PDB file of C-alpha atoms in Angstrom:
ATOM      1  CA  MET A   1     -36.411   5.756  21.116  1.00 49.00           C
ATOM      2  CA  GLN A   2     -37.280   3.858  24.301  1.00 51.00           C
ATOM      3  CA  SER A   3     -36.263   0.212  24.494  1.00 57.00           C
ATOM      4  CA  THR A   4     -38.305  -2.556  26.058  1.00 69.00           C
ATOM      5  CA  GLN A   5     -36.979  -5.104  28.505  1.00 75.00           C
ATOM      6  CA  PHE A   6     -36.963  -7.710  25.720  1.00 74.00           C
ATOM      7  CA  ASP A   7     -34.787  -5.436  23.557  1.00 72.00           C
ATOM      8  CA  ARG A   8     -32.313  -4.940  26.396  1.00 78.00           C
ATOM      9  CA  ILE A   9     -32.093  -8.694  26.994  1.00 83.00           C
ATOM     10  CA  LEU A  10     -31.443  -9.358  23.297  1.00 84.00           C
ATOM     11  CA  GLN A  11     -28.861  -6.579  23.276  1.00 84.00           C
ATOM     12  CA  ARG A  12     -26.992  -8.160  26.182  1.00 87.00           C
ATOM     13  CA  VAL A  13     -27.167 -11.578  24.489  1.00 91.00           C
ATOM     14  CA  ALA A  14     -25.788 -10.071  21.264  1.00 90.00           C
ATOM     15  CA  THR A  15     -22.913  -8.480  23.187  1.00 91.00           C
ATOM     16  CA  ILE A  16     -22.054 -11.786  24.868  1.00 94.00           C
ATOM     17  CA  ILE A  17     -22.155 -13.598  21.524  1.00 95.00           C
ATOM     18  CA  SER A  18     -19.857 -10.978  19.982  1.00 95.00           C
ATOM     19  CA  VAL A  19     -17.334 -11.595  22.775  1.00 96.00           C
ATOM     20  CA  VAL A  20     -17.502 -15.332  22.002  1.00 97.00           C
ATOM     21  CA  ILE A  21     -16.973 -14.612  18.294  1.00 97.00           C
ATOM     22  CA  LEU A  22     -13.931 -12.430  18.993  1.00 96.00           C
ATOM     23  CA  THR A  23     -12.511 -15.129  21.276  1.00 97.00           C
ATOM     24  CA  LEU A  24     -12.975 -17.780  18.585  1.00 97.00           C
ATOM     25  CA  CYS A  25     -11.321 -15.503  16.023  1.00 96.00           C
ATOM     26  CA  LEU A  26      -8.314 -15.069  18.306  1.00 97.00           C
ATOM     27  CA  ILE A  27      -8.106 -18.846  18.819  1.00 97.00           C
ATOM     28  CA  TYR A  28      -8.384 -19.427  15.066  1.00 96.00           C
ATOM     29  CA  ILE A  29      -5.700 -16.900  14.186  1.00 96.00           C
ATOM     30  CA  SER A  30      -3.289 -17.847  16.987  1.00 96.00           C
ATOM     31  CA  THR A  31      -3.481 -21.567  16.196  1.00 96.00           C
ATOM     32  CA  GLY A  32      -3.152 -20.743  12.503  1.00 95.00           C
ATOM     33  CA  VAL A  33       0.061 -18.823  13.187  1.00 95.00           C
ATOM     34  CA  MET A  34       1.479 -21.778  15.118  1.00 94.00           C
ATOM     35  CA  LEU A  35       0.505 -24.205  12.356  1.00 94.00           C
ATOM     36  CA  SER A  36       2.080 -21.946   9.722  1.00 94.00           C
ATOM     37  CA  PHE A  37       5.549 -22.582  11.214  1.00 95.00           C
ATOM     38  CA  TYR A  38       5.344 -26.194  10.028  1.00 94.00           C
ATOM     39  CA  TYR A  39       2.864 -26.030   7.137  1.00 94.00           C
ATOM     40  CA  GLU A  40       4.288 -26.264   3.612  1.00 94.00           C
ATOM     41  CA  PRO A  41       2.020 -24.594   1.009  1.00 93.00           C
ATOM     42  CA  THR A  42       2.922 -26.822  -1.934  1.00 92.00           C
ATOM     43  CA  ALA A  43       0.996 -29.467  -3.844  1.00 87.00           C
ATOM     44  CA  GLY A  44       3.211 -32.250  -2.563  1.00 82.00           C
ATOM     45  CA  GLY A  45       4.101 -30.869   0.848  1.00 91.00           C
ATOM     46  CA  ALA A  46       0.739 -29.647   2.153  1.00 93.00           C
ATOM     47  CA  TYR A  47      -0.658 -33.077   2.953  1.00 92.00           C
ATOM     48  CA  ASN A  48       2.633 -34.396   4.331  1.00 93.00           C
ATOM     49  CA  SER A  49       3.250 -31.349   6.517  1.00 94.00           C
ATOM     50  CA  LEU A  50      -0.240 -31.509   8.029  1.00 93.00           C
ATOM     51  CA  LYS A  51       0.196 -35.254   8.596  1.00 93.00           C
ATOM     52  CA  MET A  52       3.483 -34.541  10.380  1.00 94.00           C
ATOM     53  CA  ILE A  53       1.813 -31.843  12.511  1.00 94.00           C
ATOM     54  CA  ASN A  54      -1.006 -34.218  13.416  1.00 93.00           C
ATOM     55  CA  THR A  55       1.110 -37.271  14.230  1.00 93.00           C
ATOM     56  CA  GLN A  56       4.659 -36.216  15.114  1.00 93.00           C
ATOM     57  CA  LEU A  57       4.604 -32.672  16.452  1.00 91.00           C
ATOM     58  CA  PRO A  58       3.884 -32.499  20.215  1.00 91.00           C
ATOM     59  CA  TYR A  59       0.329 -31.216  20.707  1.00 91.00           C
ATOM     60  CA  GLY A  60       0.170 -30.546  16.979  1.00 93.00           C
ATOM     61  CA  TRP A  61      -3.077 -32.473  16.705  1.00 94.00           C
ATOM     62  CA  LEU A  62      -4.556 -30.242  19.418  1.00 95.00           C
ATOM     63  CA  PHE A  63      -3.676 -27.018  17.614  1.00 95.00           C
ATOM     64  CA  TRP A  64      -4.973 -28.374  14.314  1.00 95.00           C
ATOM     65  CA  ARG A  65      -8.210 -29.563  15.907  1.00 95.00           C
ATOM     66  CA  ALA A  66      -8.701 -26.270  17.759  1.00 96.00           C
ATOM     67  CA  HIS A  67      -8.073 -24.389  14.519  1.00 96.00           C
ATOM     68  CA  ASP A  68     -10.666 -26.435  12.667  1.00 95.00           C
ATOM     69  CA  ILE A  69     -13.317 -26.271  15.410  1.00 96.00           C
ATOM     70  CA  ALA A  70     -12.873 -22.517  15.927  1.00 96.00           C
ATOM     71  CA  GLY A  71     -13.253 -21.847  12.194  1.00 95.00           C
ATOM     72  CA  ASN A  72     -16.505 -23.798  11.952  1.00 95.00           C
ATOM     73  CA  ALA A  73     -17.831 -22.403  15.243  1.00 97.00           C
ATOM     74  CA  VAL A  74     -17.329 -18.800  14.109  1.00 96.00           C
ATOM     75  CA  ILE A  75     -19.616 -19.386  11.126  1.00 96.00           C
ATOM     76  CA  ALA A  76     -22.361 -21.030  13.199  1.00 96.00           C
ATOM     77  CA  ILE A  77     -22.299 -18.442  15.986  1.00 96.00           C
ATOM     78  CA  ALA A  78     -22.098 -15.528  13.550  1.00 95.00           C
ATOM     79  CA  LEU A  79     -25.283 -16.778  11.880  1.00 95.00           C
ATOM     80  CA  ILE A  80     -26.971 -17.023  15.283  1.00 95.00           C
ATOM     81  CA  GLN A  81     -25.808 -13.488  16.004  1.00 93.00           C
ATOM     82  CA  ILE A  82     -27.530 -12.160  12.888  1.00 91.00           C
ATOM     83  CA  VAL A  83     -30.812 -13.748  14.011  1.00 90.00           C
ATOM     84  CA  VAL A  84     -30.484 -12.267  17.516  1.00 89.00           C
ATOM     85  CA  MET A  85     -29.727  -8.822  16.130  1.00 85.00           C
ATOM     86  CA  PHE A  86     -32.686  -9.021  13.757  1.00 83.00           C
ATOM     87  CA  LEU A  87     -35.053  -9.884  16.598  1.00 82.00           C
ATOM     88  CA  GLY A  88     -33.767  -7.022  18.744  1.00 73.00           C
ATOM     89  CA  ARG A  89     -33.338  -4.488  15.956  1.00 68.00           C
ATOM     90  CA  GLN A  90     -32.804  -0.894  16.966  1.00 62.00           C
ATOM     91  CA  PHE A  91     -32.796   1.575  14.095  1.00 61.00           C
ATOM     92  CA  ARG A  92     -29.886   3.792  15.058  1.00 65.00           C
ATOM     93  CA  LYS A  93     -26.331   4.387  13.881  1.00 70.00           C
ATOM     94  CA  SER A  94     -24.786   1.982  16.368  1.00 71.00           C
ATOM     95  CA  TRP A  95     -27.210  -0.774  15.327  1.00 78.00           C
ATOM     96  CA  LEU A  96     -26.436  -0.132  11.654  1.00 84.00           C
ATOM     97  CA  ALA A  97     -22.686  -0.381  12.314  1.00 87.00           C
ATOM     98  CA  ALA A  98     -23.159  -3.604  14.272  1.00 89.00           C
ATOM     99  CA  TRP A  99     -25.488  -5.028  11.605  1.00 89.00           C
ATOM    100  CA  ILE A 100     -23.159  -4.294   8.674  1.00 92.00           C
ATOM    101  CA  SER A 101     -20.044  -5.492  10.506  1.00 93.00           C
ATOM    102  CA  GLY A 102     -21.915  -8.641  11.596  1.00 93.00           C
ATOM    103  CA  ILE A 103     -22.901  -9.512   8.028  1.00 94.00           C
ATOM    104  CA  LEU A 104     -19.384  -8.845   6.713  1.00 96.00           C
ATOM    105  CA  LEU A 105     -17.948 -10.867   9.604  1.00 96.00           C
ATOM    106  CA  THR A 106     -20.149 -13.832   8.690  1.00 96.00           C
ATOM    107  CA  LEU A 107     -19.116 -13.612   5.041  1.00 96.00           C
ATOM    108  CA  SER A 108     -15.429 -13.380   5.939  1.00 96.00           C
ATOM    109  CA  ALA A 109     -15.744 -16.425   8.239  1.00 96.00           C
ATOM    110  CA  ILE A 110     -17.307 -18.352   5.369  1.00 96.00           C
ATOM    111  CA  GLY A 111     -14.464 -17.109   3.154  1.00 95.00           C
ATOM    112  CA  LEU A 112     -11.903 -18.474   5.617  1.00 95.00           C
ATOM    113  CA  ASN A 113     -13.539 -21.882   5.467  1.00 94.00           C
ATOM    114  CA  TRP A 114     -13.779 -21.746   1.683  1.00 94.00           C
ATOM    115  CA  THR A 115     -10.143 -20.781   1.072  1.00 93.00           C
ATOM    116  CA  ALA A 116      -9.012 -23.553   3.448  1.00 93.00           C
ATOM    117  CA  MET A 117     -10.833 -26.129   1.331  1.00 91.00           C
ATOM    118  CA  ILE A 118      -7.797 -27.234  -0.623  1.00 92.00           C
ATOM    119  CA  LEU A 119      -5.016 -26.320   1.795  1.00 93.00           C
ATOM    120  CA  ASP A 120      -4.866 -29.877   3.166  1.00 91.00           C
ATOM    121  CA  TRP A 121      -4.439 -31.251  -0.391  1.00 91.00           C
ATOM    122  CA  THR A 122      -6.754 -34.230   0.017  1.00 91.00           C
ATOM    123  CA  GLN A 123      -8.863 -35.895  -2.665  1.00 91.00           C
ATOM    124  CA  GLU A 124     -12.054 -34.522  -1.144  1.00 91.00           C
ATOM    125  CA  GLY A 125     -10.710 -30.975  -0.986  1.00 91.00           C
ATOM    126  CA  TYR A 126      -9.284 -31.172  -4.508  1.00 92.00           C
ATOM    127  CA  TRP A 127     -12.517 -32.247  -6.171  1.00 92.00           C
ATOM    128  CA  ARG A 128     -14.677 -29.911  -4.094  1.00 92.00           C
ATOM    129  CA  PHE A 129     -12.491 -27.000  -5.119  1.00 92.00           C
ATOM    130  CA  ASN A 130     -12.547 -28.144  -8.733  1.00 91.00           C
ATOM    131  CA  ILE A 131     -16.353 -28.015  -8.671  1.00 92.00           C
ATOM    132  CA  GLU A 132     -16.277 -24.590  -7.026  1.00 91.00           C
ATOM    133  CA  LEU A 133     -13.964 -23.322  -9.758  1.00 90.00           C
ATOM    134  CA  GLY A 134     -16.524 -24.347 -12.366  1.00 89.00           C
ATOM    135  CA  THR A 135     -19.141 -22.303 -10.548  1.00 91.00           C
ATOM    136  CA  ILE A 136     -16.823 -19.294 -10.318  1.00 90.00           C
ATOM    137  CA  GLU A 137     -15.915 -19.518 -14.007  1.00 89.00           C
ATOM    138  CA  ALA A 138     -19.635 -19.361 -14.883  1.00 91.00           C
ATOM    139  CA  ILE A 139     -19.896 -15.850 -13.409  1.00 90.00           C
ATOM    140  CA  PRO A 140     -20.492 -13.415 -16.293  1.00 89.00           C
ATOM    141  CA  PHE A 141     -17.653 -11.095 -17.359  1.00 87.00           C
ATOM    142  CA  ILE A 142     -15.281 -11.739 -14.414  1.00 90.00           C
ATOM    143  CA  GLY A 143     -15.542 -15.504 -13.902  1.00 89.00           C
ATOM    144  CA  GLY A 144     -12.513 -16.363 -16.010  1.00 89.00           C
ATOM    145  CA  GLN A 145     -10.360 -13.695 -14.379  1.00 90.00           C
ATOM    146  CA  LEU A 146     -11.309 -14.852 -10.883  1.00 90.00           C
ATOM    147  CA  ARG A 147     -10.456 -18.432 -11.767  1.00 90.00           C
ATOM    148  CA  ASP A 148      -7.045 -17.377 -13.071  1.00 89.00           C
ATOM    149  CA  ILE A 149      -6.348 -15.386  -9.900  1.00 88.00           C
ATOM    150  CA  LEU A 150      -7.170 -18.360  -7.705  1.00 88.00           C
ATOM    151  CA  THR A 151      -5.400 -21.037  -9.736  1.00 88.00           C
ATOM    152  CA  GLY A 152      -2.514 -18.973 -11.084  1.00 83.00           C
ATOM    153  CA  GLY A 153      -3.719 -19.223 -14.646  1.00 78.00           C
ATOM    154  CA  GLY A 154      -3.555 -22.980 -15.081  1.00 76.00           C
ATOM    155  CA  ALA A 155      -4.560 -26.229 -13.444  1.00 84.00           C
ATOM    156  CA  ILE A 156      -4.830 -26.734  -9.696  1.00 89.00           C
ATOM    157  CA  ASN A 157      -1.239 -26.986  -8.501  1.00 90.00           C
ATOM    158  CA  THR A 158       1.287 -25.500  -6.089  1.00 91.00           C
ATOM    159  CA  VAL A 159       0.587 -21.958  -7.297  1.00 92.00           C
ATOM    160  CA  THR A 160      -3.106 -22.459  -6.486  1.00 92.00           C
ATOM    161  CA  ILE A 161      -2.305 -23.496  -2.919  1.00 94.00           C
ATOM    162  CA  GLN A 162       0.050 -20.554  -2.472  1.00 93.00           C
ATOM    163  CA  HIS A 163      -2.553 -18.095  -3.767  1.00 93.00           C
ATOM    164  CA  LEU A 164      -5.281 -19.471  -1.491  1.00 94.00           C
ATOM    165  CA  TYR A 165      -2.870 -19.658   1.454  1.00 95.00           C
ATOM    166  CA  THR A 166      -1.999 -15.973   0.997  1.00 94.00           C
ATOM    167  CA  ILE A 167      -5.646 -14.939   0.707  1.00 94.00           C
ATOM    168  CA  HIS A 168      -6.589 -17.118   3.677  1.00 95.00           C
ATOM    169  CA  SER A 169      -3.759 -16.120   6.011  1.00 94.00           C
ATOM    170  CA  TYR A 170      -2.978 -12.501   5.203  1.00 93.00           C
ATOM    171  CA  LEU A 171      -6.188 -11.012   3.827  1.00 95.00           C
ATOM    172  CA  ILE A 172      -9.325 -12.706   5.118  1.00 96.00           C
ATOM    173  CA  SER A 173      -7.916 -13.580   8.552  1.00 95.00           C
ATOM    174  CA  VAL A 174      -6.912  -9.973   9.239  1.00 95.00           C
ATOM    175  CA  ALA A 175     -10.229  -8.688   7.895  1.00 96.00           C
ATOM    176  CA  THR A 176     -12.149 -11.134  10.101  1.00 96.00           C
ATOM    177  CA  LEU A 177     -10.314 -10.027  13.240  1.00 96.00           C
ATOM    178  CA  ILE A 178     -10.868  -6.334  12.451  1.00 96.00           C
ATOM    179  CA  LEU A 179     -14.568  -6.925  11.765  1.00 96.00           C
ATOM    180  CA  ALA A 180     -14.952  -8.869  15.028  1.00 96.00           C
ATOM    181  CA  ILE A 181     -13.458  -5.940  16.965  1.00 96.00           C
ATOM    182  CA  VAL A 182     -15.633  -3.409  15.119  1.00 95.00           C
ATOM    183  CA  HIS A 183     -18.704  -5.540  15.706  1.00 94.00           C
ATOM    184  CA  LEU A 184     -18.088  -5.795  19.448  1.00 94.00           C
ATOM    185  CA  SER A 185     -17.351  -2.064  19.687  1.00 93.00           C
ATOM    186  CA  ALA A 186     -20.598  -1.199  17.882  1.00 91.00           C
ATOM    187  CA  LEU A 187     -22.624  -3.436  20.193  1.00 90.00           C
ATOM    188  CA  LEU A 188     -21.001  -1.904  23.279  1.00 90.00           C
ATOM    189  CA  TRP A 189     -21.814   1.534  21.873  1.00 87.00           C
ATOM    190  CA  GLN A 190     -25.421   0.480  21.314  1.00 82.00           C
ATOM    191  CA  GLU A 191     -25.681  -0.943  24.813  1.00 80.00           C
ATOM    192  CA  TRP A 192     -24.367   2.334  26.242  1.00 82.00           C
ATOM    193  CA  GLU A 193     -26.999   4.252  24.246  1.00 76.00           C
ATOM    194  CA  ILE A 194     -29.763   2.000  25.571  1.00 70.00           C
ATOM    195  CA  TYR A 195     -28.451   2.507  29.107  1.00 70.00           C
ATOM    196  CA  GLN A 196     -28.536   6.277  28.654  1.00 72.00           C
ATOM    197  CA  GLU A 197     -32.142   6.109  27.455  1.00 67.00           C
ATOM    198  CA  THR A 198     -33.319   3.991  30.399  1.00 64.00           C
ATOM    199  CA  PRO A 199     -35.331   6.200  32.796  1.00 62.00           C
ATOM    200  CA  ARG A 200     -33.762   6.580  36.233  1.00 61.00           C
ATOM    201  CA  PRO A 201     -35.954   6.036  39.313  1.00 61.00           C
ATOM    202  CA  LYS A 202     -36.467   9.125  41.477  1.00 58.00           C
ATOM    203  CA  ILE A 203     -35.204   8.931  45.026  1.00 57.00           C
ATOM    204  CA  GLY A 204     -38.048   9.612  47.449  1.00 54.00           C
ATOM    205  CA  ASN A 205     -40.786  12.079  46.716  1.00 53.00           C
ATOM    206  CA  LEU A 206     -38.721  15.219  47.125  1.00 50.00           C
ATOM    207  CA  GLN A 207     -40.001  18.211  45.197  1.00 53.00           C
ATOM    208  CA  GLU A 208     -38.387  21.495  44.408  1.00 52.00           C
ATOM    209  CA  PRO A 209     -39.529  24.184  46.887  1.00 54.00           C
ATOM    210  CA  ALA A 210     -41.552  27.034  45.545  1.00 54.00           C
ATOM    211  CA  GLU A 211     -39.762  30.320  45.045  1.00 54.00           C
ATOM    212  CA  GLY A 212     -39.470  32.214  48.333  1.00 56.00           C
ATOM    213  CA  GLU A 213     -40.696  29.290  50.435  1.00 51.00           C
ATOM    214  CA  PHE A 214     -38.881  28.862  53.740  1.00 50.00           C
ATOM    215  CA  ILE A 215     -37.473  25.382  54.351  1.00 51.00           C
ATOM    216  CA  PRO A 216     -36.415  24.838  57.976  1.00 55.00           C
ATOM    217  CA  SER A 217     -33.067  23.126  58.446  1.00 55.00           C
ATOM    218  CA  GLN A 218     -32.955  19.630  59.840  1.00 51.00           C
ATOM    219  CA  GLY A 219     -31.801  19.578  63.423  1.00 48.00           C
TER     220      GLY A 219
END
């Protein structure tokens, strides 16, 4: 399947965006690891530990701010990436791998933001999460079980923060990084396929000599 110049431009843009996404994921995870050394995942200690990081720890405010900005930026840029890939769609295996990994990457980035909702233990985060729990509990058949997994089977307390902290730090973060790498690899594969399909210009107007034709040597 031949690709137009517009498709190749969109493909290059998608590859550049995927590099930006992977970079933001690395910033998000690395700053999250540094914050985890001082963060206390308890109902009483979460707010105080983050306040200490923001006000007392040298450059703690910078790491916290970079962590927050990178998490929000991943969601926004991943959504832009889906639009770019849709406009330059190429129906091949590499495109399918990039498309699926891009959608899962966007969902996992949203999941990171969602699980971090209550980790700062503020009034806003508490009541937002309480509303979200009501929505989850309304899911038929599995809503109650999901709510118990998230909260620990009771009210929103220390166990809830520990459950969300584990899901946020050890499950979704790792999945997001893996998906970002897979997504970039699939786009590089697709770009290589497009490069292989691009017709090469012929050098000069040389033609193959007819069989038995004598070609004098150049002096």
